[in-house]
Amino acid sequence: MSAGTIKKAKKLVEEGNVVQIDNDLYQVRSSSDPGKSYMVTADSCDCLGFKNFYKFHHGKGLKANCSHLEAVKIYLESHK
């Protein structure tokens, strides 16, 4: 995972852009469009980057990821 993804994720958490909706459901505001947000669970996100991850990284053995998913992980770590 890139340093840019982690940096964006940390910024999303710092700016309060992660909101817990349910036990395993979070709403994360877009870093590029404040009017847009994504629904994130522990292992999926409905953003285009996550949906297209395998198209761009096919066959490299990587698990799909995005800054929104990382933001939820950081949020959870900071709220233990």
Coordinates of C-alpha atoms in Angstrom, one line a residue, residues 3 10-11 19-20 24 26 28-29 33 50-51 55 57 59 61-62 68 73:
A3 CA 2.4 6.1 1.6
K10 CA -4.9 9.7 8.4
K11 CA -6.1 13.1 7.1
V19 CA -18.6 8.2 11.1
Q20 CA -19.7 4.9 12.5
D24 CA -19.6 -2.8 11.0
Y26 CA -19.0 3.4 8.4
V28 CA -16.3 8.1 5.1
R29 CA -16.3 11.4 3.3
D33 CA -15.2 15.8 -3.1
F50 CA -11.8 -0.2 -4.4
K51 CA -14.1 -1.5 -7.1
K55 CA -8.6 -4.6 -12.5
H57 CA -3.6 -5.0 -9.7
G59 CA -2.6 -11.3 -10.4
G61 CA -1.8 -11.3 -4.9
L62 CA -2.8 -8.0 -3.3
H68 CA -11.4 5.0 3.0
K73 CA -8.8 0.9 10.4

